[in-house]
mmCIF file of C-alpha atoms in Angstrom:
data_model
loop_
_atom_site.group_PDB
_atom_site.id
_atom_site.type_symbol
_atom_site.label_atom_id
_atom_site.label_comp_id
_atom_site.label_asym_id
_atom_site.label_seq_id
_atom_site.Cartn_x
_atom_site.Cartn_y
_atom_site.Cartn_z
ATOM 1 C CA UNK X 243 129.402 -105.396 -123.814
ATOM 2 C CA UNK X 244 131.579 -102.285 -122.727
ATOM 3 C CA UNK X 245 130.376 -99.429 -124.320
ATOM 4 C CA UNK X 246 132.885 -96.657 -125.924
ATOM 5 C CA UNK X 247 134.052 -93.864 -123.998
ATOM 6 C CA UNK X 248 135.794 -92.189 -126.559
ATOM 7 C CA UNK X 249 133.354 -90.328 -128.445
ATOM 8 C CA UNK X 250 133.909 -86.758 -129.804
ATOM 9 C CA UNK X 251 132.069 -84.531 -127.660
ATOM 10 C CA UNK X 252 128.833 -83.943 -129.803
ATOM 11 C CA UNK X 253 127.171 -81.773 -131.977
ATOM 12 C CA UNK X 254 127.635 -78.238 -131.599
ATOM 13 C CA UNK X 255 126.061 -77.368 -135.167
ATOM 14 C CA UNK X 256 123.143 -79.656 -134.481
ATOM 15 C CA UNK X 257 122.390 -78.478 -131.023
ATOM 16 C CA UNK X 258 122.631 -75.115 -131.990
ATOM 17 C CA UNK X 259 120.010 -75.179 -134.840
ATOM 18 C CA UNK X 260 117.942 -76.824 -131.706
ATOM 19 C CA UNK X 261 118.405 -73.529 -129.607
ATOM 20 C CA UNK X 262 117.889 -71.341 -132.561
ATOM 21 C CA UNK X 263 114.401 -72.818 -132.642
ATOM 22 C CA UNK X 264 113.813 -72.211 -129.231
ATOM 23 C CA UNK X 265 115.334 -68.727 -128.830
ATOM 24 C CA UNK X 266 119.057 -69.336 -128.047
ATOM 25 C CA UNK X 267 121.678 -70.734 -130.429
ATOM 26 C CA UNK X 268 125.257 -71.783 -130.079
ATOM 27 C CA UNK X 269 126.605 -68.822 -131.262
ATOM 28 C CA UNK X 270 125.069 -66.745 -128.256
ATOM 29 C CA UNK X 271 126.366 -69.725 -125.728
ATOM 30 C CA UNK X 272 129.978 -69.178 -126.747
ATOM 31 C CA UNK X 273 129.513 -65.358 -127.283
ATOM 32 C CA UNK X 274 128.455 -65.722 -122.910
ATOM 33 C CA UNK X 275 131.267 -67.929 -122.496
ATOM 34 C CA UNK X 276 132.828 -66.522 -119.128
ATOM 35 C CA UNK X 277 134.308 -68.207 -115.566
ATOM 36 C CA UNK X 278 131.769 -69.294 -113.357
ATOM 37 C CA UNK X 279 129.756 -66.800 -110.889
ATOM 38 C CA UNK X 280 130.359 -67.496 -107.272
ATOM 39 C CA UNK X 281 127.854 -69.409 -105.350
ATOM 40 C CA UNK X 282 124.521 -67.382 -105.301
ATOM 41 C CA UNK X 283 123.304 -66.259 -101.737
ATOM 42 C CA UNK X 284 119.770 -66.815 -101.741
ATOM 43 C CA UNK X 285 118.310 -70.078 -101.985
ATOM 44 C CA UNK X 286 117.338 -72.655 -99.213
ATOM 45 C CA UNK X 287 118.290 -74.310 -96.764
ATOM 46 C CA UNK X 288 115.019 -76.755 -96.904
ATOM 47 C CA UNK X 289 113.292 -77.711 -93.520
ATOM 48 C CA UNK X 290 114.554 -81.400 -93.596
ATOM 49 C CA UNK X 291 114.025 -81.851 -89.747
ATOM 50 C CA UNK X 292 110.298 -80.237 -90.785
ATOM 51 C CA UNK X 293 107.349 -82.309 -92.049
ATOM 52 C CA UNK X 294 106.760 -83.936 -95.783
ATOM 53 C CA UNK X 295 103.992 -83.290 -98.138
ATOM 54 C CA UNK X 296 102.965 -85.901 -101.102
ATOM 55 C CA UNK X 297 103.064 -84.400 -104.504
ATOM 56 C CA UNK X 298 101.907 -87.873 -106.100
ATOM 57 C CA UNK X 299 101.667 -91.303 -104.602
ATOM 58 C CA UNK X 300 102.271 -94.608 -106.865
ATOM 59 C CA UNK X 301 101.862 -92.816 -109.708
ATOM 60 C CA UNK X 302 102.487 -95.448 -113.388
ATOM 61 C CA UNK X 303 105.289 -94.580 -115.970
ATOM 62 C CA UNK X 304 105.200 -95.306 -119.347
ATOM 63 C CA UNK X 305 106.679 -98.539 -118.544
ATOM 64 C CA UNK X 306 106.239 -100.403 -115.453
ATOM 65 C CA UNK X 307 108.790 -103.278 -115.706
ATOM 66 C CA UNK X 308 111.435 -101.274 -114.468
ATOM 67 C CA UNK X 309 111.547 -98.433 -110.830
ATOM 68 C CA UNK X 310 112.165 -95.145 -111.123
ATOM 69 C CA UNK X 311 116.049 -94.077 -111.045
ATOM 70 C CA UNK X 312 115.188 -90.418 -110.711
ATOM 71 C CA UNK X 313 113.075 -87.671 -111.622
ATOM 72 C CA UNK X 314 113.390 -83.882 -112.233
ATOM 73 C CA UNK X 315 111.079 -80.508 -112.949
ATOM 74 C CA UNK X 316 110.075 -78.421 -116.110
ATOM 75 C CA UNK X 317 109.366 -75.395 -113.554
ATOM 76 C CA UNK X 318 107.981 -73.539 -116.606
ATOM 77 C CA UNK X 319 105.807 -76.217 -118.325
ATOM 78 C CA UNK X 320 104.783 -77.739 -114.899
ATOM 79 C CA UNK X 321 105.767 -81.616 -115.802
ATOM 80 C CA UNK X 322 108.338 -83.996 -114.105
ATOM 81 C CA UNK X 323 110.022 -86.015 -116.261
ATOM 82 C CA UNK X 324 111.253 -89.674 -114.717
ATOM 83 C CA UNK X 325 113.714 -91.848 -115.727
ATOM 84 C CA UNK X 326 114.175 -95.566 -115.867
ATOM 85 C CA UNK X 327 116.436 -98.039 -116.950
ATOM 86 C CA UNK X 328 115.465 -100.234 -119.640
ATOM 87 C CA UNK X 329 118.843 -102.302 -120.856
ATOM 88 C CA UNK X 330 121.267 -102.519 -117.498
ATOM 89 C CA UNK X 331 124.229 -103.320 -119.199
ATOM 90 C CA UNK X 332 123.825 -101.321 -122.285
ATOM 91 C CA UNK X 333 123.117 -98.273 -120.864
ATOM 92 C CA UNK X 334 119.640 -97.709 -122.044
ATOM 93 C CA UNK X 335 117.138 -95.742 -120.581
ATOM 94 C CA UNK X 336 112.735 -94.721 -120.327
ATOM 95 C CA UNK X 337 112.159 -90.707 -119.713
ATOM 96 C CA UNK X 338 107.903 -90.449 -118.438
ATOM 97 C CA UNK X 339 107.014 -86.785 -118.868
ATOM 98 C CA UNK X 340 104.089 -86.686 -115.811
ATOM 99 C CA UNK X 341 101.752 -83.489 -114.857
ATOM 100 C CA UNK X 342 102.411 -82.840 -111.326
ATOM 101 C CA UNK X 343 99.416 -84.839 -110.383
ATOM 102 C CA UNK X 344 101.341 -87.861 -111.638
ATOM 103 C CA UNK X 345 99.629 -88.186 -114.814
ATOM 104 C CA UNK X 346 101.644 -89.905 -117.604
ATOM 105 C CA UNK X 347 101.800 -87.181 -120.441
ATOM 106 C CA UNK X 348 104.630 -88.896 -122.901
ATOM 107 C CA UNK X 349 107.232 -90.671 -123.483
ATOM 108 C CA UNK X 350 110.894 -91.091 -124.757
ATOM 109 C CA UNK X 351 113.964 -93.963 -125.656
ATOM 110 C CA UNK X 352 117.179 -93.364 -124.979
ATOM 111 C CA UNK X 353 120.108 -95.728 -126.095
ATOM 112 C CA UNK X 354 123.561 -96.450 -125.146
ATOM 113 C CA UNK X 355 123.586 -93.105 -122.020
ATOM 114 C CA UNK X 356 124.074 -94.989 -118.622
ATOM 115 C CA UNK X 357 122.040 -95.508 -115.296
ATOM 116 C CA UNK X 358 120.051 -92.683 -115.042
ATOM 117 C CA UNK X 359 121.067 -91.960 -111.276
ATOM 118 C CA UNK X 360 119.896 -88.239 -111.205
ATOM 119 C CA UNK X 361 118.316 -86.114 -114.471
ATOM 120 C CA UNK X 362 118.135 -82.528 -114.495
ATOM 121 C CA UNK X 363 115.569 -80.551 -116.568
ATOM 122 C CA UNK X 364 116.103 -77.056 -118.161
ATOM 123 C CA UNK X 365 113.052 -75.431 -119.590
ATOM 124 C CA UNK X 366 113.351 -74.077 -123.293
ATOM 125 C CA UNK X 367 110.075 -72.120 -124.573
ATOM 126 C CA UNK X 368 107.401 -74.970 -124.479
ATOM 127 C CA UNK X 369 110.011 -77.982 -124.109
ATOM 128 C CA UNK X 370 112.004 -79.964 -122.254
ATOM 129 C CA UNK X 371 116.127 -79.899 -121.814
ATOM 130 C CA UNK X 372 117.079 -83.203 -119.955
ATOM 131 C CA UNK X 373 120.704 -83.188 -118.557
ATOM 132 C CA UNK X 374 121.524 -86.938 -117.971
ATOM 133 C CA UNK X 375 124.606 -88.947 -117.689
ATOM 134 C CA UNK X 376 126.678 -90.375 -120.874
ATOM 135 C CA UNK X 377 129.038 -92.497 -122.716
ATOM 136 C CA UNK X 378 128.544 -95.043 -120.562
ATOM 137 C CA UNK X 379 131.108 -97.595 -119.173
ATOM 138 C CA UNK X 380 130.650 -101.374 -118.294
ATOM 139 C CA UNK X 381 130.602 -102.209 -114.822
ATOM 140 C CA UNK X 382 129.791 -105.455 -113.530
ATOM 141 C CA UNK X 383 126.564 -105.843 -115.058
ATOM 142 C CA UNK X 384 125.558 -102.219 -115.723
ATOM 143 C CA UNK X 385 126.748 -99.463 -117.580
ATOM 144 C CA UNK X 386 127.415 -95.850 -116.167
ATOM 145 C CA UNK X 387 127.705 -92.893 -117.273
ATOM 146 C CA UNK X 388 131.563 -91.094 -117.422
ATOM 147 C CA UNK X 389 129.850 -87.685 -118.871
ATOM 148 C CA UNK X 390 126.702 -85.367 -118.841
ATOM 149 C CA UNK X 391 124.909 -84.875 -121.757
ATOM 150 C CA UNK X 392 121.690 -82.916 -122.520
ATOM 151 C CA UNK X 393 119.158 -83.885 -124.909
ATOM 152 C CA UNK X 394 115.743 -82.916 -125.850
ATOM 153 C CA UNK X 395 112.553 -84.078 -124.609
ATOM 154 C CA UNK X 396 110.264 -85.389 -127.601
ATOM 155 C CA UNK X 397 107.357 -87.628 -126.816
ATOM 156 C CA UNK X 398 107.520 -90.698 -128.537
ATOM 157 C CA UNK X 399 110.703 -89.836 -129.549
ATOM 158 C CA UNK X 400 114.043 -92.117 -129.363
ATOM 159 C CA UNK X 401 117.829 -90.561 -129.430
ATOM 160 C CA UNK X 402 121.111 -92.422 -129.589
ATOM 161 C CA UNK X 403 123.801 -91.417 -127.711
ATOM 162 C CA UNK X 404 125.923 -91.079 -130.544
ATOM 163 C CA UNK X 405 123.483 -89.271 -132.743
ATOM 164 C CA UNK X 406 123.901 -85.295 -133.824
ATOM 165 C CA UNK X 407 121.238 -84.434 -131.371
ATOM 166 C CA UNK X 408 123.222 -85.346 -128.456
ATOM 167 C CA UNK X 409 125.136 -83.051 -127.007
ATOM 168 C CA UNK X 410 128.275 -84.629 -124.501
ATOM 169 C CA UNK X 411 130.342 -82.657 -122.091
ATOM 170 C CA UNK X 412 133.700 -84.626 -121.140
ATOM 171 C CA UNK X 413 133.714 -82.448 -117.731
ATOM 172 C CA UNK X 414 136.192 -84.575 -115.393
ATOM 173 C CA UNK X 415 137.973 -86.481 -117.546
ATOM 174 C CA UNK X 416 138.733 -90.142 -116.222
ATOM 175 C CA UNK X 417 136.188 -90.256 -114.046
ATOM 176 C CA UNK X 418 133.239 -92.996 -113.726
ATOM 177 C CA UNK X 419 129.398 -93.352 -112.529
ATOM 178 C CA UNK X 420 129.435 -89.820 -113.622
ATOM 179 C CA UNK X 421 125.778 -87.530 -112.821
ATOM 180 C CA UNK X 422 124.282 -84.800 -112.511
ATOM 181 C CA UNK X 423 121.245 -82.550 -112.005
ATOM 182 C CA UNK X 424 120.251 -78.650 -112.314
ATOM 183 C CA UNK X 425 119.618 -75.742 -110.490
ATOM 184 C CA UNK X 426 117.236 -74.046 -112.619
ATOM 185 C CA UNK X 427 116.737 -71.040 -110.986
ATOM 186 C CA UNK X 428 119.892 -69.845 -110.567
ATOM 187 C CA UNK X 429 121.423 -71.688 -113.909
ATOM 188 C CA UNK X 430 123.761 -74.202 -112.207
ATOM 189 C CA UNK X 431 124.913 -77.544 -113.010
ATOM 190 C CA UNK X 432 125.892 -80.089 -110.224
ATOM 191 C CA UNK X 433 128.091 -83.103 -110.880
ATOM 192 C CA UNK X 434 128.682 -86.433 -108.849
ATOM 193 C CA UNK X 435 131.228 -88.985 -109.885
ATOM 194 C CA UNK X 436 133.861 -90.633 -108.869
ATOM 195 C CA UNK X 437 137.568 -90.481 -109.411
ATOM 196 C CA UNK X 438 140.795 -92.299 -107.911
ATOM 197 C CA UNK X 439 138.199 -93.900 -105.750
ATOM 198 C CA UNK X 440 136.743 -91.038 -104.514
ATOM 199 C CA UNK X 441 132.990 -89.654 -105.309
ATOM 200 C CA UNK X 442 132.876 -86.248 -105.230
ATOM 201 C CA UNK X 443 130.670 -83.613 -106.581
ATOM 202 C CA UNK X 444 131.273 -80.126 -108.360
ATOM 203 C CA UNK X 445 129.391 -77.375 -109.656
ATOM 204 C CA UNK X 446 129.440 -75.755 -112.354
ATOM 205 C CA UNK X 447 128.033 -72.337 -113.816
ATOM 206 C CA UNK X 448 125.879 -73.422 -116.653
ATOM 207 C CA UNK X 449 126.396 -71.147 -119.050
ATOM 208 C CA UNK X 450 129.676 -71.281 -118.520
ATOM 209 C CA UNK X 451 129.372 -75.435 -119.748
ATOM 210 C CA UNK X 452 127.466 -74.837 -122.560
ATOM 211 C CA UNK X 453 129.903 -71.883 -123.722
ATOM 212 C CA UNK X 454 132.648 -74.193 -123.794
ATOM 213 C CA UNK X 455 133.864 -73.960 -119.999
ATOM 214 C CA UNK X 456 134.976 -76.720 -117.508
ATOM 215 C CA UNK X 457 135.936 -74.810 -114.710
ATOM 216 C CA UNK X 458 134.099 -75.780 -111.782
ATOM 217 C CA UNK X 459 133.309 -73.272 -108.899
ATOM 218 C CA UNK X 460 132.792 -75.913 -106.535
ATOM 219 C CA UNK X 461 134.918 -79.535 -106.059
ATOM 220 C CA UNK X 462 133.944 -81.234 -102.291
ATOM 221 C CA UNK X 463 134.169 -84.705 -101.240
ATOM 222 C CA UNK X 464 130.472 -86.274 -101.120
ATOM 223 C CA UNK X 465 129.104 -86.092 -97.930
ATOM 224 C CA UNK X 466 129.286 -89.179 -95.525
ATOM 225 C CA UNK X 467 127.003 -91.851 -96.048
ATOM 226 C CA UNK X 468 125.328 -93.557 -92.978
ATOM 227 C CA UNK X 469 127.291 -96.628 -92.644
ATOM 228 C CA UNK X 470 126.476 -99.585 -90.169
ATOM 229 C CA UNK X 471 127.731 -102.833 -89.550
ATOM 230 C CA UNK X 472 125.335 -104.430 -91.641
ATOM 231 C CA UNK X 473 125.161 -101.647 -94.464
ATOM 232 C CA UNK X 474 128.483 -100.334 -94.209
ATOM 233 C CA UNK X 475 128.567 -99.245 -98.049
ATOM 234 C CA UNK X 476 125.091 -97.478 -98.652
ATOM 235 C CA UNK X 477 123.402 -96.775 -102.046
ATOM 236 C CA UNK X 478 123.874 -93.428 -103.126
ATOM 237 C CA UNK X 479 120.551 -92.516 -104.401
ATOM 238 C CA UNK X 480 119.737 -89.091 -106.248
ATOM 239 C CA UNK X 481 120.879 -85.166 -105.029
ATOM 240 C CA UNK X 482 119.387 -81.954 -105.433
ATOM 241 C CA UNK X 483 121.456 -78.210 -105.820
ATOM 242 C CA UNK X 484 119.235 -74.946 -104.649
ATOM 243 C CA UNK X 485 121.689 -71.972 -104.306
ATOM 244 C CA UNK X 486 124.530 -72.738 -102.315
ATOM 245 C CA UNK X 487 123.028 -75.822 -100.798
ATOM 246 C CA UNK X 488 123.407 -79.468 -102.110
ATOM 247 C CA UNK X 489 121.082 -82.347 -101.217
ATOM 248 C CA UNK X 490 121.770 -85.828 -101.376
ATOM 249 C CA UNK X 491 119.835 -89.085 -100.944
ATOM 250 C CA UNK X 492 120.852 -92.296 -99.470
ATOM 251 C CA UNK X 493 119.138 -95.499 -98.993
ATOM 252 C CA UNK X 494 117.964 -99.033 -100.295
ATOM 253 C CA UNK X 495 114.486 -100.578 -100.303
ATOM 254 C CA UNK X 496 113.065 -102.800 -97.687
ATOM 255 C CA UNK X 497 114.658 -106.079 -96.792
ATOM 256 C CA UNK X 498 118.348 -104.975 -98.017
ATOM 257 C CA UNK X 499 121.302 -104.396 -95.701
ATOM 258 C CA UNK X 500 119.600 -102.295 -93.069
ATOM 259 C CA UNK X 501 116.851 -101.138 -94.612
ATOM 260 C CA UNK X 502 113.753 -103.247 -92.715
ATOM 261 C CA UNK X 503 110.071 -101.923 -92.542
ATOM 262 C CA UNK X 504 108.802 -99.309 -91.542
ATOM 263 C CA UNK X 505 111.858 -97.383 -90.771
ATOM 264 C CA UNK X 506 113.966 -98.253 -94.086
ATOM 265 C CA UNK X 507 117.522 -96.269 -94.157
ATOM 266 C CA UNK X 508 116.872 -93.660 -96.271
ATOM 267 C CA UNK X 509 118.713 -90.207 -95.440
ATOM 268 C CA UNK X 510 118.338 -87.103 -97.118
ATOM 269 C CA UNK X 511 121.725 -85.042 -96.129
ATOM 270 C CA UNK X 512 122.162 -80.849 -96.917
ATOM 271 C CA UNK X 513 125.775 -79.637 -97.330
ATOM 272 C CA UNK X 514 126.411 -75.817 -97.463
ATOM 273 C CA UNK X 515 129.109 -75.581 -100.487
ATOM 274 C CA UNK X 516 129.882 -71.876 -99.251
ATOM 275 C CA UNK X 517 132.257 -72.960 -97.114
ATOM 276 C CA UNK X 518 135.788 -74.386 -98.079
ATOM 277 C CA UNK X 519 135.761 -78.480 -98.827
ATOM 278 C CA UNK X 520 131.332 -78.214 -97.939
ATOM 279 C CA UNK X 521 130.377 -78.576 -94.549
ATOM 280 C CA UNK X 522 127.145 -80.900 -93.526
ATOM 281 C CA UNK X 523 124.864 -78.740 -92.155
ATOM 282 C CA UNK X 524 121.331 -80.844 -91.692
ATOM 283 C CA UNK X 525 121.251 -85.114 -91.816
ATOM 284 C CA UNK X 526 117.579 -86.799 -91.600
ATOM 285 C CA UNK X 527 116.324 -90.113 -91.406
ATOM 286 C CA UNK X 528 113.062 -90.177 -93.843
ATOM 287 C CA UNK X 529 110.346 -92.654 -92.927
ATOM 288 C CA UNK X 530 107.690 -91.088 -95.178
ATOM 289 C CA UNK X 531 105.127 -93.248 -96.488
ATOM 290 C CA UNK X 532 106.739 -95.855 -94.661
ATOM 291 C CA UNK X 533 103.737 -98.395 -95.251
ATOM 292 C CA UNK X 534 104.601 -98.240 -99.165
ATOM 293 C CA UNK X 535 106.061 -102.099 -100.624
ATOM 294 C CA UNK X 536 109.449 -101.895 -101.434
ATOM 295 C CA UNK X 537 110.367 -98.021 -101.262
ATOM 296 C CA UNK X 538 113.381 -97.435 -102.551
ATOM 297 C CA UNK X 539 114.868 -93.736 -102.442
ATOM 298 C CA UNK X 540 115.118 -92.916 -105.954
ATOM 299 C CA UNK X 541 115.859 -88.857 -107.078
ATOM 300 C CA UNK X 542 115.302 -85.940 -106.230
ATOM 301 C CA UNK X 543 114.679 -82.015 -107.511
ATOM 302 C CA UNK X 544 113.279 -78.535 -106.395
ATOM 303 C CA UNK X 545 109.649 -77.666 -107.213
ATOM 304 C CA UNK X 546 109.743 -74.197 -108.075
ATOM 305 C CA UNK X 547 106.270 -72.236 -108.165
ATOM 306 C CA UNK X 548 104.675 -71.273 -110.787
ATOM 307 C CA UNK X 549 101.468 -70.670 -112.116
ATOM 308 C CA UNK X 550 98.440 -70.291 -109.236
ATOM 309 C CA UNK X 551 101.001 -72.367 -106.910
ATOM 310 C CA UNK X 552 100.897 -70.717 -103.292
ATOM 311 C CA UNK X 553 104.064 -72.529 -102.486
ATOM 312 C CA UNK X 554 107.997 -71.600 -102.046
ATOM 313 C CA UNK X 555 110.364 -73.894 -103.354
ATOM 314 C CA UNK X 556 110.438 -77.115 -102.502
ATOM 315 C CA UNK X 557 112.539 -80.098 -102.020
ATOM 316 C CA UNK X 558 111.519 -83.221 -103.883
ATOM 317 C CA UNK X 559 112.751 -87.260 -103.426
ATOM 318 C CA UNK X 560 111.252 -89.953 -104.899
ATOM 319 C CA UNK X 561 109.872 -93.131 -103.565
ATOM 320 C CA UNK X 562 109.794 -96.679 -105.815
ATOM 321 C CA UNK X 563 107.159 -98.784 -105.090
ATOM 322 C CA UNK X 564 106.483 -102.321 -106.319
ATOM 323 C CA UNK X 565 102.071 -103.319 -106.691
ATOM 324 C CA UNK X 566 101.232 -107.216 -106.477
ATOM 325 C CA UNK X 567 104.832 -107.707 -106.823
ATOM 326 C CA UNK X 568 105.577 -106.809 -110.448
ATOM 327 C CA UNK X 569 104.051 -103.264 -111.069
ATOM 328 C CA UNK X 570 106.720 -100.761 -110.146
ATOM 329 C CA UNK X 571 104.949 -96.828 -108.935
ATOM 330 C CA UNK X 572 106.692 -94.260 -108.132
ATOM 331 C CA UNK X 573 105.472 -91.441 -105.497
ATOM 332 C CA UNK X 574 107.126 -88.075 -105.023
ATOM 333 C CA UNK X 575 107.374 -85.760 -101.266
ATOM 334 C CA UNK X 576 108.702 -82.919 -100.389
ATOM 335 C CA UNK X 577 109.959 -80.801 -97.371
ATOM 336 C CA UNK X 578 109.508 -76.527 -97.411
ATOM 337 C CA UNK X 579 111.982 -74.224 -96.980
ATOM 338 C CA UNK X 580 112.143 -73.118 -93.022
#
């Protein structure tokens, strides 16, 4: 089944009444409507040549049939909330709200809104605002996303794609396995999708989205993947912004293409978007937890501190795992800033 593409974007007077609860309604989003800022200064680069840490390892979602896609941070509330697909070809997807132990803490449905290859998380007052992928199209046997879309986190919860509490941003019209994540800290909204052939990312001023606005202040090819002979067309996996720095993930799990215990082909690659078109500044080959069954590179996001946390910022990817062969974990490292 091919899922419609041609849905109104959604629900301004719904979402609003949303923000109103939380602090922040509509009316204030288009009153800040405004062209985006230029890339912020501070911010990064992460230490990707440097040494991981473990956040969680093998940690259960609320459903274990399925891996993790990808993953993102509440930086206020302190949770990660995971996605995971649940229907392939219709587009339906699991969101786990975890401590950052890795202890389950809820759950929500989502119907008919794509793959889930990279979530972002905005905190509102004591919830959750999940920027995901939407209106989905069919291809080959699973449906991506073609737009963003934010919805709210509410455990035990389920939301349609097409119901009033969905909110859909038609961003780059035409284009296909549309994502994204967000930069929390300094409000930004990356994109990755693919048009004419082409993936390709841009970023967007948040505010400026949510006020109406489509004008990117960034458009750059993706970076190159690590192609061999054997892989020559590798998975991209999830991608982190931070400031003027993007970070993307590449990889499959063990005994695909390339990818062969313990050394696996996952990359995480760091592009500075300062300067004109992006320009790869860092590439690393990540054999973390290398004795793990199955890991598969799936997502990643920026820790921010908070709380008692004695820690900078930090660059997160995720790593699927697969217990006595049906069980699927998911663990979460992370490299410093320099």
């Amino acid at each position: 089944m091919t899922v419609p593409v041609d849905r109104r974007r959604r629900a301004l007077l719904a979402f609003g009444a949303l923000g109103a609860a939380g602090g922040v309604g509509l009316g204030a989003a288009y009153a800040s409507r405004r062209e985006p800022a230029p890339a912020p200064a501070d911010g990064g680069p992460f230490d990707v040549d440097g040494p991981s840490g473990a956040l969680f390892r093998e940690a259960e979602l609320a459903g274990t049939g399925t891996v993790m896609q990808s993953f993102s941070f509440d930086n206020d509330n302190r949770w990660v909330v995971a996605a995971q697909i649940r229907d392939r070809a219709e587009g339906d997807l699991r969101l786990s709200r975890l401590t950052l132990d890795g202890d389950l803490d809820g759950e929500m449905m989502l119907y008919g809104f794509g793959h889930g290859g990279q979530i972002g998380v905005v905190s509102d007052g004591t919830a959750s605002e999940v920027w995901l992928e939407a209106a989905p199209r069919t291809e080959g046997d699973a449906a991506w996303g073609t737009r963003v879309a934010r919805v709210r986190f509410a455990d035990g919860d389920e939301a349609d794609a097409t119901s009033d509490t969905v909110e859909e941003f038609d961003l780059v019209p035409g284009a296909s396995r549309t994502t994204c994540t967000v930069d929390s800290r300094h409000r930004r909204l990356a994109v990755r999708f693919t048009l004419d052939g082409e993936e390709r990312f841009r970023v967007y001023d948040l505010d400026h989205v949510t006020g109406g606005g489509r004008t990117p202040a960034v458009d750059v090819p993706a970076p190159r993947r690590h192609a061999t002979t054997a892989n020559p067309t590798p998975y991209s996996q999830g991608f982190a912004l931070f400031g003027r720095y993007l970070y993307t993930l590449e990889g499959g799990p063990y005994g695909t293409a390339d990818s062969e215990a313990p050394t696996g082909n996952t990359y995480v690659t760091c592009t500075d978007l300062s300067v004109r078109g992006g320009r790869v500044v860092a590439s690393r080959h990540l054999t973390d937890a290398a004795d793990l069954p199955f890991r598969e590179p799936e997502g990643m996001a920026v820790l921010l501190p908070g709380g008692d946390a004695r820690h900078g910022p930090r660059l997160a990817f995720g790593l699927a795992s697969i217990r006595d062969g049906k069980t699927r974990l998911a663990s979460i490292y992370y490299k410093d800033t320099r």
